[in-house]
């Protein structure tokens, strides 16, 4: 039952397990999602947060027997949905980035080449030509 319950997470992550027996007959099962090999995207912190269940061994077995209808199954479904949403957002961001880059490249290609500056007009001389009054504006 455990592996069947975890298949949705296994499609996206590598999983680690920790089992600890408590002093009062309880058991703590901790499932630790990790980045799987070959997965290019790094998982977000919320995606790889460990899942812990503390109960008696019989209660944990009963919970796992519920499959997708149990608390663990529902939590895994929510985690998978979260992972899918994050993947969609990453893809949309990458598409927007690619579109912006293409738009910028097209804009630069469409602009005419920088014109060479025309030779500047000679600067007016500080001295007036013979017979002309001095200007206050020069």
Backbone as a printed PyTorch tensor [residue, N CA C, xyz], in Angstrom:
tensor([[[  0.8030,  -1.2040,   0.0000],
         [  0.0000,   0.0000,   0.0000],
         [  0.8470,   1.2710,   0.0000]],

        [[  1.9480,   1.2630,   0.7130],
         [  2.7650,   2.4620,   0.8180],
         [  3.2690,   2.8980,  -0.5520]],

        [[  3.8380,   1.9750,  -1.2900],
         [  4.4060,   2.3240,  -2.5950],
         [  3.3070,   2.7660,  -3.5530]],

        [[  2.1730,   2.0990,  -3.5490],
         [  1.0470,   2.4900,  -4.4040],
         [  0.5860,   3.8960,  -4.0630]],

        [[  0.5350,   4.2290,  -2.7750],
         [  0.1170,   5.5700,  -2.3500],
         [  1.1030,   6.6350,  -2.7930]],

        [[  2.3670,   6.2490,  -2.8930],
         [  3.4070,   7.2290,  -3.1950],
         [  3.7490,   7.3590,  -4.6720]],

        [[  3.1310,   6.5510,  -5.5260],
         [  3.4470,   6.6140,  -6.9610],
         [  3.3400,   8.0120,  -7.5610]],

        [[  2.3060,   8.8190,  -7.2040],
         [  2.2610,  10.1680,  -7.7770],
         [  3.4950,  11.0060,  -7.4190]],

        [[  4.0200,  10.8500,  -6.2150],
         [  5.2290,  11.5880,  -5.8360],
         [  6.4660,  11.0110,  -6.5150]],

        [[  6.4940,   9.6910,  -6.6820],
         [  7.6550,   9.0550,  -7.3030],
         [  7.8410,   9.4650,  -8.7590]],

        [[  6.7600,   9.8970,  -9.3950],
         [  6.8900,  10.3400, -10.7870],
         [  7.6510,  11.6560, -10.8830]],

        [[  7.7500,  12.3850,  -9.7880],
         [  8.3870,  13.7000,  -9.7960],
         [  9.6300,  13.7830,  -8.9100]],

        [[  9.6740,  13.0070,  -7.8520],
         [ 10.7470,  13.1120,  -6.8710],
         [ 11.3550,  11.7520,  -6.5620]],

        [[ 12.5330,  11.7900,  -6.0000],
         [ 13.1260,  10.6410,  -5.3420],
         [ 12.6690,  10.7510,  -3.8910]],

        [[ 12.3350,   9.6360,  -3.2690],
         [ 11.7980,   9.6880,  -1.9090],
         [ 12.7060,   8.9650,  -0.9310]],

        [[ 12.8890,   9.5670,   0.2210],
         [ 13.6060,   8.9430,   1.3230],
         [ 12.6120,   8.6620,   2.4360]],

        [[ 12.8670,   7.6220,   3.2230],
         [ 11.9750,   7.2490,   4.3120],
         [ 12.7430,   7.1640,   5.6130]],

        [[ 12.0590,   7.5050,   6.6850],
         [ 12.6260,   7.3710,   8.0140],
         [ 11.5300,   6.7900,   8.8970]],

        [[ 11.8260,   5.6780,   9.5520],
         [ 10.8880,   5.0510,  10.4770],
         [ 11.5040,   5.0750,  11.8650]],

        [[ 10.7510,   5.6140,  12.8300],
         [ 11.2400,   5.6950,  14.1970],
         [ 10.1590,   5.1400,  15.1220]],

        [[ 10.5650,   4.1970,  15.9700],
         [  9.6320,   3.6330,  16.9490],
         [  9.6200,   4.5310,  18.1760]],

        [[  8.4180,   4.8700,  18.6400],
         [  8.2760,   5.6860,  19.8330],
         [  8.1970,   4.8110,  21.0780]],

        [[  8.3550,   5.4020,  22.2510],
         [  8.3430,   4.6250,  23.4980],
         [  6.9590,   4.0880,  23.8700]],

        [[  5.9120,   4.7000,  23.3310],
         [  4.5550,   4.3040,  23.7160],
         [  3.8620,   3.4390,  22.6550]],

        [[  4.6230,   2.7330,  21.8510],
         [  4.0420,   1.8660,  20.8250],
         [  3.6920,   2.5870,  19.5420]],

        [[  4.0570,   3.8580,  19.4310],
         [  3.7940,   4.5970,  18.1960],
         [  4.9820,   4.4640,  17.2450]],

        [[  4.7140,   4.7710,  16.0250],
         [  5.7360,   4.7680,  14.9820],
         [  5.6080,   6.0900,  14.2420]],

        [[  6.7340,   6.7030,  13.9290],
         [  6.7220,   7.9100,  13.0980],
         [  7.3150,   7.5480,  11.7440]],

        [[  6.5080,   7.7130,  10.7150],
         [  6.9340,   7.4940,   9.3340],
         [  7.1370,   8.8630,   8.7180]],

        [[  8.3430,   9.1220,   8.2500],
         [  8.6370,  10.3940,   7.5830],
         [  9.0190,  10.0940,   6.1460]],

        [[  8.3410,  10.7590,   5.2230],
         [  8.6110,  10.6190,   3.7950],
         [  9.2780,  11.9170,   3.3570]],

        [[ 10.4570,  11.7930,   2.7550],
         [ 11.2480,  12.9710,   2.3970],
         [ 11.4030,  13.0440,   0.8830]],

        [[ 10.6520,  13.9270,   0.2180],
         [ 10.8260,  14.0950,  -1.2300],
         [ 12.1450,  14.8170,  -1.5280]],

        [[ 12.8270,  14.3830,  -2.5660],
         [ 14.0810,  15.0060,  -3.0040],
         [ 14.0360,  15.1770,  -4.5060]],

        [[ 14.9240,  16.0150,  -4.9940],
         [ 15.0420,  16.1950,  -6.4380],
         [ 15.4570,  14.8660,  -7.0520]],

        [[ 14.7300,  14.4530,  -8.0790],
         [ 15.0820,  13.1960,  -8.7220],
         [ 16.1600,  13.4120,  -9.7670]],

        [[ 16.9320,  12.3750, -10.0200],
         [ 17.9800,  12.4700, -11.0270],
         [ 17.3320,  12.6910, -12.3880]],

        [[ 17.9430,  13.5360, -13.1680],
         [ 17.4250,  13.8320, -14.4950],
         [ 16.3970,  14.9480, -14.5140]],

        [[ 15.8870,  15.3460, -13.3580],
         [ 14.9210,  16.4410, -13.2920],
         [ 15.6980,  17.7480, -13.3380]],

        [[ 15.4680,  18.5440, -14.3730],
         [ 16.2350,  19.7790, -14.5610],
         [ 15.8340,  20.8700, -13.5740]],

        [[ 14.5560,  20.9540, -13.2740],
         [ 14.0790,  22.0160, -12.3900],
         [ 14.3210,  21.6500, -10.9300]],

        [[ 14.7540,  22.6160, -10.1720],
         [ 14.9210,  22.4050,  -8.7340],
         [ 13.5730,  22.5720,  -8.0580]],

        [[ 13.1890,  21.6250,  -7.2160],
         [ 11.8950,  21.7470,  -6.5440],
         [ 11.8830,  22.9120,  -5.5570]],

        [[ 10.7290,  23.5070,  -5.3990],
         [ 10.5380,  24.5780,  -4.4300],
         [ 10.5240,  23.9820,  -3.0240]],

        [[ 10.7600,  24.8210,  -2.0340],
         [ 10.8130,  24.3600,  -0.6470],
         [  9.5080,  23.6840,  -0.2200]],

        [[  8.3770,  24.2050,  -0.6480],
         [  7.0870,  23.6190,  -0.2810],
         [  6.8640,  22.2490,  -0.8860]],

        [[  7.4950,  21.9930,  -2.0150],
         [  7.3330,  20.7000,  -2.6670],
         [  8.0930,  19.5850,  -1.9510]],

        [[  9.2140,  19.9150,  -1.3680],
         [ 10.0710,  18.8890,  -0.7760],
         [ 10.0090,  18.8680,   0.7530]],

        [[  9.0210,  19.4850,   1.2900],
         [  8.8490,  19.4570,   2.7460],
         [  8.5010,  18.0270,   3.1730]],

        [[  9.1750,  17.5090,   4.1750],
         [  8.8920,  16.1260,   4.6010],
         [  7.4570,  15.9560,   5.0860]],

        [[  6.9480,  14.7580,   4.8990],
         [  5.6060,  14.3830,   5.3590],
         [  5.8030,  13.3960,   6.5030]],

        [[  5.2560,  13.7070,   7.6710],
         [  5.4080,  12.8180,   8.8270],
         [  4.0510,  12.3500,   9.3280]],

        [[  3.9930,  11.0750,   9.6670],
         [  2.7930,  10.4800,  10.2590],
         [  3.2420,   9.7850,  11.5410]],

        [[  2.6050,  10.1100,  12.6520],
         [  2.9000,   9.4360,  13.9180],
         [  1.6120,   8.7880,  14.4130]],

        [[  1.6460,   7.4910,  14.5600],
         [  0.4910,   6.7220,  15.0310],
         [  0.9980,   5.3210,  15.3550]],

        [[  0.0710,   4.4610,  15.7320],
         [  0.4740,   3.0640,  15.9260],
         [  0.6910,   2.4510,  14.5490]],

        [[  1.4090,   1.3610,  14.5270],
         [  1.6620,   0.6830,  13.2490],
         [  0.3460,   0.2980,  12.5780]],

        [[ -0.6210,  -0.1760,  13.3520],
         [ -1.9250,  -0.5700,  12.7990],
         [ -2.6590,   0.6370,  12.2090]],

        [[ -2.5910,   1.7840,  12.8920],
         [ -3.2550,   2.9960,  12.3880],
         [ -2.6000,   3.4870,  11.0890]],

        [[ -1.2850,   3.3990,  11.0250],
         [ -0.5990,   3.8070,   9.7950],
         [ -0.9760,   2.8650,   8.6550]],

        [[ -1.0030,   1.5530,   8.9300],
         [ -1.4220,   0.5850,   7.9100],
         [ -2.8480,   0.8730,   7.4390]],

        [[ -3.7280,   1.1890,   8.3890],
         [ -5.1230,   1.4940,   8.0460],
         [ -5.1980,   2.7580,   7.1780]],

        [[ -4.4230,   3.7660,   7.5380],
         [ -4.4060,   5.0170,   6.7560],
         [ -3.8920,   4.7550,   5.3400]],

        [[ -2.8510,   3.9720,   5.2300],
         [ -2.3010,   3.6710,   3.9120],
         [ -3.2750,   2.8430,   3.0830]],

        [[ -4.0860,   1.9890,   3.7530],
         [ -5.0700,   1.1680,   3.0450],
         [ -6.1730,   2.0150,   2.4040]],

        [[ -6.3730,   3.2070,   2.9160],
         [ -7.4000,   4.1010,   2.3490],
         [ -6.9780,   4.6390,   0.9830]],

        [[ -5.7050,   4.5590,   0.6840],
         [ -5.2090,   5.0030,  -0.6250],
         [ -5.4410,   6.4870,  -0.8440]],

        [[ -5.9790,   6.8240,  -2.0050],
         [ -6.1870,   8.2260,  -2.3730],
         [ -7.2170,   8.9210,  -1.4970]],

        [[ -8.0870,   8.1540,  -0.8320],
         [ -9.1150,   8.7510,   0.0230],
         [ -8.6010,   9.0820,   1.4210]],

        [[ -7.4590,   8.5450,   1.7970],
         [ -6.9010,   8.8020,   3.1190],
         [ -6.1730,  10.1350,   3.1620]],

        [[ -5.7890,  10.5120,   4.3610],
         [ -5.1040,  11.7950,   4.5500],
         [ -3.7870,  11.8330,   3.7770]],

        [[ -3.0210,  10.7490,   3.8090],
         [ -1.7610,  10.7130,   3.0780],
         [ -2.0060,  10.8140,   1.5780]],

        [[ -2.9810,  10.0940,   1.0890],
         [ -3.3210,  10.1490,  -0.3390],
         [ -3.7390,  11.5410,  -0.7700]],

        [[ -4.5450,  12.2010,   0.0540],
         [ -4.9880,  13.5610,  -0.2710],
         [ -3.8190,  14.5380,  -0.2300]],

        [[ -2.9520,  14.3750,   0.7620],
         [ -1.7840,  15.2410,   0.8610],
         [ -0.8770,  15.0710,  -0.3540]],

        [[ -0.6830,  13.8230,  -0.7640],
         [  0.1560,  13.5570,  -1.9320],
         [ -0.4720,  14.1570,  -3.1860]],

        [[ -1.7990,  14.0500,  -3.3140],
         [ -2.4890,  14.6380,  -4.4700],
         [ -2.3120,  16.1550,  -4.4860]],

        [[ -2.3970,  16.7710,  -3.3190],
         [ -2.2110,  18.2270,  -3.2340],
         [ -0.7810,  18.5950,  -3.5930]],

        [[  0.1730,  17.8180,  -3.1020],
         [  1.5800,  18.0790,  -3.4340],
         [  1.8100,  17.9490,  -4.9390]],

        [[  1.2030,  16.9320,  -5.5480],
         [  1.3620,  16.7410,  -6.9920],
         [  0.7640,  17.9310,  -7.7400]],

        [[ -0.4100,  18.3680,  -7.2950],
         [ -1.0540,  19.5310,  -7.9120],
         [ -0.1750,  20.7760,  -7.7710]],

        [[  0.3960,  20.9630,  -6.5990],
         [  1.3050,  22.0930,  -6.3780],
         [  2.5050,  22.0090,  -7.3260]],

        [[  3.0850,  20.8310,  -7.4390],
         [  4.2170,  20.6400,  -8.3440],
         [  3.8410,  20.9310,  -9.7870]],

        [[  2.6440,  20.4950, -10.2040],
         [  2.1770,  20.7680, -11.5680],
         [  1.9930,  22.2620, -11.7990]],

        [[  1.4250,  22.9630, -10.8180],
         [  1.2290,  24.4060, -10.9390],
         [  2.5660,  25.1290, -11.0500]],

        [[  3.5220,  24.7270, -10.2430],
         [  4.8400,  25.3570, -10.2920],
         [  5.4980,  25.0880, -11.6430]],

        [[  5.3730,  23.8660, -12.1560],
         [  5.9420,  23.5390, -13.4680],
         [  5.2950,  24.3850, -14.5610]],

        [[  3.9780,  24.5750, -14.4860],
         [  3.2750,  25.4120, -15.4640],
         [  3.7510,  26.8640, -15.3810]],

        [[  3.9250,  27.3630, -14.1660],
         [  4.3990,  28.7410, -13.9990],
         [  5.8170,  28.9030, -14.5280]],

        [[  6.6560,  27.9180, -14.2750],
         [  8.0230,  27.9780, -14.8040],
         [  8.0080,  27.9790, -16.3310]],

        [[  7.1710,  27.1250, -16.9150],
         [  7.0810,  27.0660, -18.3760],
         [  6.5560,  28.3880, -18.9430]],

        [[  5.5560,  28.9640, -18.2890],
         [  5.0180,  30.2460, -18.7440],
         [  6.0570,  31.3510, -18.6290]],

        [[  6.8250,  31.3510, -17.5440],
         [  7.8730,  32.3540, -17.3730],
         [  8.9510,  32.1940, -18.4420]],

        [[  9.3150,  30.9650, -18.7470],
         [ 10.3220,  30.7120, -19.7810],
         [  9.8030,  31.1360, -21.1530]],

        [[  8.5230,  30.8570, -21.4320],
         [  7.9240,  31.2750, -22.6990],
         [  7.9100,  32.7970, -22.8080]],

        [[  7.5440,  33.4700, -21.7220],
         [  7.5230,  34.9390, -21.7230],
         [  8.9280,  35.4930, -21.9150]],

        [[  9.8980,  34.8850, -21.2870],
         [ 11.2900,  35.3230, -21.4100],
         [ 11.7700,  35.1500, -22.8460]],

        [[ 11.4450,  34.0100, -23.4520],
         [ 11.8290,  33.7470, -24.8360],
         [ 11.1480,  34.7360, -25.7780]],

        [[  9.8610,  34.9990, -25.5360],
         [  9.1220,  35.9490, -26.3800],
         [  9.7040,  37.3510, -26.2590]],

        [[ 10.0650,  37.7480, -25.0460],
         [ 10.6440,  39.0770, -24.8360],
         [ 11.9900,  39.1850, -25.5480]],

        [[ 12.7970,  38.1350, -25.4520],
         [ 14.0910,  38.1370, -26.1240],
         [ 13.9080,  38.2280, -27.6350]],

        [[ 12.9480,  37.4710, -28.1720],
         [ 12.6870,  37.5080, -29.6090],
         [ 12.1700,  38.8780, -30.0300]],

        [[ 11.3120,  39.4740, -29.2190],
         [ 10.7630,  40.7880, -29.5340],
         [ 11.8720,  41.8370, -29.5350]],

        [[ 12.7530,  41.7670, -28.5460],
         [ 13.8670,  42.7110, -28.4710],
         [ 14.7880,  42.5490, -29.6640]],

        [[ 15.0660,  41.3080, -30.0480],
         [ 15.9330,  41.0550, -31.2010],
         [ 15.2970,  41.5810, -32.4790]],

        [[ 13.9880,  41.3820, -32.6400],
         [ 13.2910,  41.8660, -33.8310],
         [ 13.2920,  43.3920, -33.8770]],

        [[ 13.1270,  44.0140, -32.7170],
         [ 13.1130,  45.4700, -32.6450],
         [ 14.4770,  46.0280, -33.0330]],

        [[ 15.5320,  45.4100, -32.5180],
         [ 16.8780,  45.8730, -32.8360],
         [ 17.1860,  45.6810, -34.3150]],

        [[ 16.6910,  44.6020, -34.8950],
         [ 16.9290,  44.3300, -36.3070],
         [ 16.1820,  45.3320, -37.1780]],

        [[ 14.9980,  45.7670, -36.7440],
         [ 14.1700,  46.6820, -37.5260],
         [ 14.6800,  48.1110, -37.4720]],

        [[ 15.4020,  48.4840, -36.4250],
         [ 15.9120,  49.8510, -36.3280],
         [ 16.9920,  50.0680, -37.3820]],

        [[ 16.9800,  51.2560, -38.0310],
         [ 18.0300,  51.5180, -39.0180],
         [ 19.3840,  51.5950, -38.3170]],

        [[ 20.3980,  51.2760, -39.0850],
         [ 21.7470,  51.3310, -38.5320],
         [ 22.0290,  52.7530, -38.0770]],

        [[ 22.8210,  52.8690, -37.0720],
         [ 23.1430,  54.1930, -36.5440],
         [ 23.7770,  55.0280, -37.6550]],

        [[ 23.2400,  56.2160, -37.8370],
         [ 23.7660,  57.0970, -38.8740],
         [ 25.0570,  57.7180, -38.3930]],

        [[ 25.9720,  57.8900, -39.3470],
         [ 27.2110,  58.5670, -38.9760],
         [ 26.8870,  60.0400, -38.8390]],

        [[ 27.4200,  60.6730, -37.8490],
         [ 27.0810,  62.0890, -37.6540],
         [ 27.6250,  62.9280, -38.8080]],

        [[ 26.8120,  63.9110, -39.1890],
         [ 27.2570,  64.8070, -40.2570],
         [ 28.3040,  65.7410, -39.6650]],

        [[ 29.1900,  66.1830, -40.5100],
         [ 30.2220,  67.0730, -39.9700],
         [ 29.5680,  68.2880, -39.3280]],

        [[ 30.0610,  68.6460, -38.2140],
         [ 29.4940,  69.7710, -37.4710],
         [ 29.8210,  71.0720, -38.1860]],

        [[ 28.8870,  72.0100, -38.0830],
         [ 29.1240,  73.3360, -38.6720],
         [ 30.2530,  73.9890, -37.8960]],

        [[ 31.0490,  74.7560, -38.5480],
         [ 32.1500,  75.3910, -37.8360],
         [ 31.6020,  76.2750, -36.7210]],

        [[ 32.2580,  76.2290, -35.6260],
         [ 31.8410,  77.0300, -34.4820],
         [ 32.0230,  78.5010, -34.8050]],

        [[ 31.0540,  79.2930, -34.3930],
         [ 31.2070,  80.7250, -34.6620],
         [ 32.4110,  81.2600, -33.9030]],

        [[ 33.0870,  82.1500, -34.5470],
         [ 34.2670,  82.7090, -33.8890],
         [ 33.8300,  83.7360, -32.8550]],

        [[ 34.6440,  83.9020, -31.8680],
         [ 34.3340,  84.8480, -30.8080],
         [ 34.4750,  86.2770, -31.2980]],

        [[ 35.2460,  86.4740, -32.3130],
         [ 35.4600,  87.8160, -32.8570],
         [ 34.4650,  88.0930, -33.9720]],

        [[ 33.8110,  89.2330, -33.9590],
         [ 32.8810,  89.5600, -35.0450],
         [ 33.6680,  89.8740, -36.3260]],

        [[ 32.9810,  89.6360, -37.4410],
         [ 33.6010,  89.9680, -38.7280],
         [ 33.7710,  91.4780, -38.7880]],

        [[ 34.7430,  91.9330, -39.5620],
         [ 34.9500,  93.3810, -39.6510],
         [ 33.6760,  94.0850, -40.0900]],

        [[ 33.3100,  95.0960, -39.4120],
         [ 32.1410,  95.9010, -39.7410],
         [ 30.8550,  95.3960, -39.1110]],

        [[ 30.8760,  94.2790, -38.3710],
         [ 29.6820,  93.7640, -37.7320],
         [ 29.7770,  93.9980, -36.2270]],

        [[ 28.6070,  94.2420, -35.5810],
         [ 28.6320,  94.4690, -34.1290],
         [ 28.8430,  93.1380, -33.3980]],

        [[ 29.3850,  93.1800, -32.2410],
         [ 29.5530,  91.9790, -31.4080],
         [ 28.1810,  91.5220, -30.9350]],

        [[ 27.9550,  90.2030, -30.8750],
         [ 26.6740,  89.6490, -30.4450],
         [ 26.7630,  89.2070, -28.9980]],

        [[ 25.6590,  89.3660, -28.2630],
         [ 25.5970,  88.9070, -26.8920],
         [ 25.2960,  87.4070, -26.8440]],

        [[ 24.8820,  86.8380, -27.9310],
         [ 24.4160,  85.4440, -27.9590],
         [ 25.5010,  84.4380, -28.3450]],

        [[ 26.5930,  84.8680, -28.8230],
         [ 27.6490,  83.9460, -29.2250],
         [ 28.5280,  83.6100, -28.0800]]])
